Short mmCIF file of N, CA and C in Angstrom, two decimals:
data_model
loop_
_atom_site.label_atom_id
_atom_site.label_comp_id
_atom_site.label_asym_id
_atom_site.label_seq_id
_atom_site.Cartn_x
_atom_site.Cartn_y
_atom_site.Cartn_z
N MET A 1 0.22 5.36 -26.38
CA MET A 1 -0.85 6.27 -25.84
C MET A 1 -0.14 7.59 -25.03
N ASP A 2 -0.54 8.54 -25.44
CA ASP A 2 0.02 9.95 -24.98
C ASP A 2 -0.71 10.09 -23.76
N SER A 3 -0.16 11.28 -22.98
CA SER A 3 -0.65 11.71 -21.73
C SER A 3 -2.11 12.17 -21.58
N SER A 4 -2.59 12.88 -22.58
CA SER A 4 -3.91 13.14 -22.61
C SER A 4 -4.97 11.87 -22.64
N ALA A 5 -4.65 11.15 -23.59
CA ALA A 5 -5.37 9.81 -23.64
C ALA A 5 -5.32 8.95 -22.31
N PHE A 6 -3.97 9.12 -21.47
CA PHE A 6 -4.00 8.45 -20.28
C PHE A 6 -4.68 9.19 -19.26
N LYS A 7 -4.60 10.36 -19.10
CA LYS A 7 -5.59 11.01 -18.15
C LYS A 7 -7.11 10.72 -18.40
N HIS A 8 -7.54 10.87 -19.71
CA HIS A 8 -8.82 10.71 -20.12
C HIS A 8 -9.35 9.29 -19.66
N LEU A 9 -8.44 8.23 -19.69
CA LEU A 9 -8.99 7.00 -19.63
C LEU A 9 -8.83 6.65 -18.06
N LEU A 10 -7.77 7.17 -17.33
CA LEU A 10 -7.63 6.80 -15.88
C LEU A 10 -7.85 7.66 -14.87
N LEU A 11 -7.81 8.86 -15.09
CA LEU A 11 -7.92 10.03 -13.97
C LEU A 11 -9.64 9.76 -13.43
N PRO A 12 -10.46 9.68 -14.20
CA PRO A 12 -11.79 9.44 -13.49
C PRO A 12 -12.11 8.35 -12.33
N HIS A 13 -10.86 7.42 -12.33
CA HIS A 13 -10.83 6.34 -11.66
C HIS A 13 -10.10 6.70 -10.20
N TYR A 14 -9.64 7.98 -10.01
CA TYR A 14 -8.77 8.30 -9.05
C TYR A 14 -9.50 8.29 -7.55
N ARG A 15 -10.68 8.66 -7.55
CA ARG A 15 -11.37 8.62 -6.29
C ARG A 15 -11.61 7.28 -5.92
N ARG A 16 -11.87 6.35 -6.71
CA ARG A 16 -12.09 5.05 -6.24
C ARG A 16 -10.73 4.35 -5.76
N MET A 17 -9.75 4.60 -6.61
CA MET A 17 -8.46 4.15 -6.06
C MET A 17 -8.03 4.52 -4.86
N TYR A 18 -8.30 6.07 -4.56
CA TYR A 18 -8.04 6.56 -3.15
C TYR A 18 -8.91 5.87 -2.15
N SER A 19 -10.09 5.82 -2.19
CA SER A 19 -10.84 5.07 -1.19
C SER A 19 -10.65 3.80 -1.13
N THR A 20 -10.18 3.23 -2.07
CA THR A 20 -9.98 1.50 -1.83
C THR A 20 -8.46 1.70 -1.06
N ALA A 21 -7.79 2.61 -1.33
CA ALA A 21 -6.20 2.28 -0.60
C ALA A 21 -6.60 3.11 0.74
N MET A 22 -7.36 3.93 0.92
CA MET A 22 -7.80 4.20 2.64
C MET A 22 -8.43 3.32 3.23
N VAL A 23 -9.22 2.36 2.78
CA VAL A 23 -9.88 1.49 3.46
C VAL A 23 -8.67 0.18 4.02
N ILE A 24 -7.65 0.09 2.78
CA ILE A 24 -6.91 -0.91 3.08
C ILE A 24 -5.68 -0.37 4.14
N LEU A 25 -5.14 0.74 3.86
CA LEU A 25 -4.01 1.38 4.51
C LEU A 25 -4.32 2.07 5.60
N ARG A 26 -5.54 2.65 5.98
CA ARG A 26 -6.01 3.51 7.00
C ARG A 26 -5.30 4.69 7.36
N ASN A 27 -4.62 5.15 6.46
CA ASN A 27 -3.70 6.57 6.64
C ASN A 27 -3.88 7.18 5.21
N SER A 28 -4.06 8.45 5.30
CA SER A 28 -4.17 9.24 4.11
C SER A 28 -3.07 9.56 3.41
N ASP A 29 -1.74 9.86 4.15
CA ASP A 29 -0.52 9.90 3.63
C ASP A 29 -0.04 8.54 2.67
N ASP A 30 -0.21 7.50 3.44
CA ASP A 30 0.06 5.97 2.75
C ASP A 30 -0.80 5.92 1.69
N ALA A 31 -2.10 6.17 1.86
CA ALA A 31 -3.36 5.91 0.51
C ALA A 31 -2.78 6.94 -0.65
N SER A 32 -2.47 8.16 -0.27
CA SER A 32 -2.01 9.11 -1.48
C SER A 32 -0.55 8.58 -2.07
N ASP A 33 0.31 7.90 -1.28
CA ASP A 33 1.58 7.66 -1.75
C ASP A 33 1.31 6.23 -2.63
N ALA A 34 0.28 5.61 -2.36
CA ALA A 34 -0.08 4.16 -3.01
C ALA A 34 -0.62 4.74 -4.49
N VAL A 35 -1.61 5.72 -4.38
CA VAL A 35 -2.07 6.00 -5.68
C VAL A 35 -1.15 6.55 -6.55
N GLN A 36 -0.35 7.36 -5.97
CA GLN A 36 0.75 7.86 -6.73
C GLN A 36 1.58 6.84 -7.48
N GLU A 37 2.02 5.84 -6.63
CA GLU A 37 2.81 4.77 -7.16
C GLU A 37 1.81 3.94 -8.35
N ALA A 38 0.42 3.76 -7.97
CA ALA A 38 -0.27 3.20 -8.84
C ALA A 38 -0.33 3.72 -10.27
N PHE A 39 -0.39 5.20 -10.27
CA PHE A 39 -0.37 5.84 -11.47
C PHE A 39 1.24 5.84 -12.01
N THR A 40 2.00 5.66 -11.54
CA THR A 40 3.35 5.59 -12.03
C THR A 40 3.52 4.39 -12.92
N ARG A 41 2.97 3.03 -12.08
CA ARG A 41 2.96 1.96 -12.75
C ARG A 41 2.15 1.80 -13.88
N LEU A 42 1.01 2.57 -13.89
CA LEU A 42 -0.01 2.33 -14.97
C LEU A 42 0.89 3.21 -16.12
N TRP A 43 1.15 4.33 -15.84
CA TRP A 43 2.07 5.01 -17.08
C TRP A 43 3.23 4.20 -17.66
N GLU A 44 3.95 3.38 -16.92
CA GLU A 44 4.65 2.55 -17.48
C GLU A 44 4.31 1.31 -18.32
N ARG A 45 2.95 1.10 -18.07
CA ARG A 45 2.37 0.16 -18.86
C ARG A 45 1.26 0.72 -19.90
N ARG A 46 1.53 1.94 -20.14
CA ARG A 46 0.51 2.69 -20.97
C ARG A 46 0.25 2.18 -22.26
N ASP A 47 1.21 1.44 -22.83
CA ASP A 47 0.84 0.80 -24.26
C ASP A 47 -0.07 -0.38 -24.06
N GLU A 48 0.00 -1.01 -22.90
CA GLU A 48 -0.89 -2.10 -22.78
C GLU A 48 -2.42 -1.81 -22.26
N LEU A 49 -2.46 -0.47 -21.83
CA LEU A 49 -3.86 0.03 -21.35
C LEU A 49 -5.12 0.07 -22.47
N PRO A 50 -4.97 0.33 -23.78
CA PRO A 50 -5.85 0.29 -24.66
C PRO A 50 -6.57 -1.02 -24.89
N ASN A 51 -5.90 -2.14 -24.53
CA ASN A 51 -6.25 -3.46 -24.83
C ASN A 51 -7.03 -3.93 -23.41
N ILE A 52 -7.27 -3.07 -22.39
CA ILE A 52 -8.04 -3.46 -21.24
C ILE A 52 -9.37 -3.17 -21.58
N ASP A 53 -10.36 -4.14 -21.21
CA ASP A 53 -11.57 -4.19 -21.36
C ASP A 53 -12.12 -3.20 -20.13
N ASN A 54 -11.98 -3.40 -18.75
CA ASN A 54 -12.53 -2.59 -17.87
C ASN A 54 -11.30 -1.65 -17.18
N SER A 55 -11.36 -0.30 -17.50
CA SER A 55 -10.27 0.14 -16.79
C SER A 55 -10.34 0.37 -15.48
N GLU A 56 -11.52 0.75 -14.97
CA GLU A 56 -11.78 0.90 -13.45
C GLU A 56 -11.38 -0.42 -12.89
N ALA A 57 -11.62 -1.63 -13.09
CA ALA A 57 -11.37 -2.75 -12.68
C ALA A 57 -9.72 -2.98 -12.32
N TYR A 58 -9.08 -2.58 -13.61
CA TYR A 58 -7.68 -2.77 -13.77
C TYR A 58 -6.95 -1.85 -12.86
N CYS A 59 -7.53 -0.58 -12.77
CA CYS A 59 -6.98 0.59 -11.63
C CYS A 59 -7.15 -0.10 -10.27
N VAL A 60 -8.52 -0.38 -9.85
CA VAL A 60 -8.54 -0.99 -8.43
C VAL A 60 -7.67 -1.98 -8.02
N THR A 61 -7.55 -3.01 -8.98
CA THR A 61 -6.83 -4.35 -8.83
C THR A 61 -5.47 -3.76 -8.55
N THR A 62 -4.93 -2.70 -9.31
CA THR A 62 -3.55 -2.33 -9.38
C THR A 62 -3.33 -1.67 -7.89
N ILE A 63 -4.20 -0.77 -7.38
CA ILE A 63 -3.98 -0.28 -6.10
C ILE A 63 -3.94 -1.21 -5.14
N LYS A 64 -4.85 -2.31 -5.29
CA LYS A 64 -5.19 -3.39 -4.05
C LYS A 64 -3.77 -4.03 -4.02
N ARG A 65 -3.24 -4.42 -5.06
CA ARG A 65 -2.02 -5.04 -5.07
C ARG A 65 -1.13 -4.09 -4.27
N ILE A 66 -0.82 -2.72 -4.63
CA ILE A 66 0.27 -1.95 -4.17
C ILE A 66 -0.17 -1.69 -2.55
N CYS A 67 -1.17 -1.72 -2.11
CA CYS A 67 -1.61 -1.56 -0.92
C CYS A 67 -1.21 -3.06 0.00
N ILE A 68 -1.47 -4.06 -0.73
CA ILE A 68 -1.39 -5.17 -0.03
C ILE A 68 0.44 -5.55 0.10
N ASP A 69 1.20 -5.06 -0.77
CA ASP A 69 2.54 -4.96 -1.02
C ASP A 69 3.21 -4.28 0.26
N ARG A 70 2.58 -2.92 0.30
CA ARG A 70 3.10 -2.19 1.41
C ARG A 70 2.67 -2.61 2.89
N LEU A 71 1.69 -3.45 2.97
CA LEU A 71 1.33 -3.88 4.34
C LEU A 71 2.44 -5.15 4.64
N ARG A 72 2.60 -5.76 3.52
CA ARG A 72 3.57 -6.98 3.79
C ARG A 72 4.85 -6.69 4.07
N SER A 73 5.21 -5.37 3.42
CA SER A 73 6.58 -5.10 3.64
C SER A 73 6.74 -4.45 5.31
N LYS A 74 5.58 -3.95 5.75
CA LYS A 74 5.83 -3.63 7.06
C LYS A 74 5.56 -4.57 8.22
N THR A 75 5.23 -5.60 7.82
CA THR A 75 4.69 -6.68 8.65
C THR A 75 6.16 -7.29 9.42
N VAL A 76 5.98 -7.58 10.68
CA VAL A 76 7.18 -8.08 11.19
C VAL A 76 6.94 -9.61 11.27
N THR A 77 7.77 -10.48 10.91
CA THR A 77 7.73 -11.60 10.69
C THR A 77 8.29 -12.53 12.32
N ILE A 78 7.77 -13.66 12.39
CA ILE A 78 8.09 -14.21 13.55
C ILE A 78 9.70 -14.58 13.76
N ASN A 79 10.30 -14.82 12.40
CA ASN A 79 11.74 -14.91 12.38
C ASN A 79 12.54 -13.66 12.98
N ASP A 80 11.93 -12.57 12.81
CA ASP A 80 12.53 -11.56 12.99
C ASP A 80 12.75 -11.12 14.64
N ILE A 81 11.83 -11.72 15.39
CA ILE A 81 11.91 -11.85 16.81
C ILE A 81 12.83 -12.72 17.46
N THR A 82 13.52 -12.48 18.12
CA THR A 82 14.60 -13.23 18.69
C THR A 82 14.10 -13.81 20.14
N GLU A 83 14.66 -14.86 20.47
CA GLU A 83 14.32 -15.60 21.78
C GLU A 83 14.54 -14.63 22.90
N ASP A 84 15.65 -13.60 22.87
CA ASP A 84 16.04 -12.91 23.91
C ASP A 84 15.04 -11.67 23.96
N THR A 85 14.35 -11.41 22.98
CA THR A 85 13.47 -10.35 23.16
C THR A 85 12.11 -10.81 23.92
N LEU A 86 11.94 -12.05 23.98
CA LEU A 86 10.70 -12.64 24.47
C LEU A 86 10.94 -12.98 25.92
N LEU A 87 12.17 -13.15 26.21
CA LEU A 87 12.19 -13.68 27.54
C LEU A 87 12.58 -12.47 28.67
N ILE A 88 12.30 -12.60 29.85
CA ILE A 88 12.48 -11.57 31.06
C ILE A 88 13.20 -12.17 31.75
N SER A 89 14.39 -11.51 32.09
CA SER A 89 15.47 -12.01 33.06
C SER A 89 14.74 -12.33 34.60
N ASP A 90 15.43 -13.36 35.10
CA ASP A 90 14.75 -13.87 36.40
C ASP A 90 14.88 -12.75 37.58
N ASN A 91 16.02 -12.23 37.41
CA ASN A 91 16.27 -11.30 38.48
C ASN A 91 15.88 -9.66 38.12
N SER A 92 15.40 -9.45 36.97
CA SER A 92 14.78 -8.14 36.46
C SER A 92 13.42 -7.68 37.38
N ASP A 93 13.41 -6.48 37.77
CA ASP A 93 12.14 -6.21 38.45
C ASP A 93 11.41 -5.42 37.58
N ILE A 94 10.02 -5.97 37.05
CA ILE A 94 9.44 -5.19 36.23
C ILE A 94 8.64 -4.13 36.81
N HIS A 95 8.71 -4.02 38.11
CA HIS A 95 7.87 -2.92 38.95
C HIS A 95 8.72 -1.80 39.36
N ALA A 96 10.04 -1.98 38.91
CA ALA A 96 10.85 -0.96 39.50
C ALA A 96 10.74 0.58 39.17
N ASP A 97 10.22 0.77 38.03
CA ASP A 97 10.05 2.03 37.61
C ASP A 97 8.70 2.57 38.18
N ASN A 98 7.93 1.58 38.60
CA ASN A 98 6.56 2.31 39.31
C ASN A 98 6.67 2.42 40.68
N ARG A 99 7.64 2.10 41.38
CA ARG A 99 7.83 2.42 42.65
C ARG A 99 8.19 3.92 43.19
N GLU A 100 8.80 4.78 42.33
CA GLU A 100 9.19 5.94 42.77
C GLU A 100 8.10 6.84 42.61
#
């Protein structure tokens, strides 16, 4: 598939992909980055695209997976939090900053 066929097939789905990314990521910069990454991935698989029955569904599924991957990579797991960060020392005064 050449670039003009790629654009003709997938570019009409840009708005739907962007709006899907915005709903999931809730940030316009992150949504734009995700759509750009999606188009890069789709370009790398351009030889498989003519065999796709529904190009819009394929594009939306691609952007959903990218957004979910991005959200998962930003999530802090419970293993990342140590017990020391959860405990407050008995002799620490949590109101010390508010007295002045």
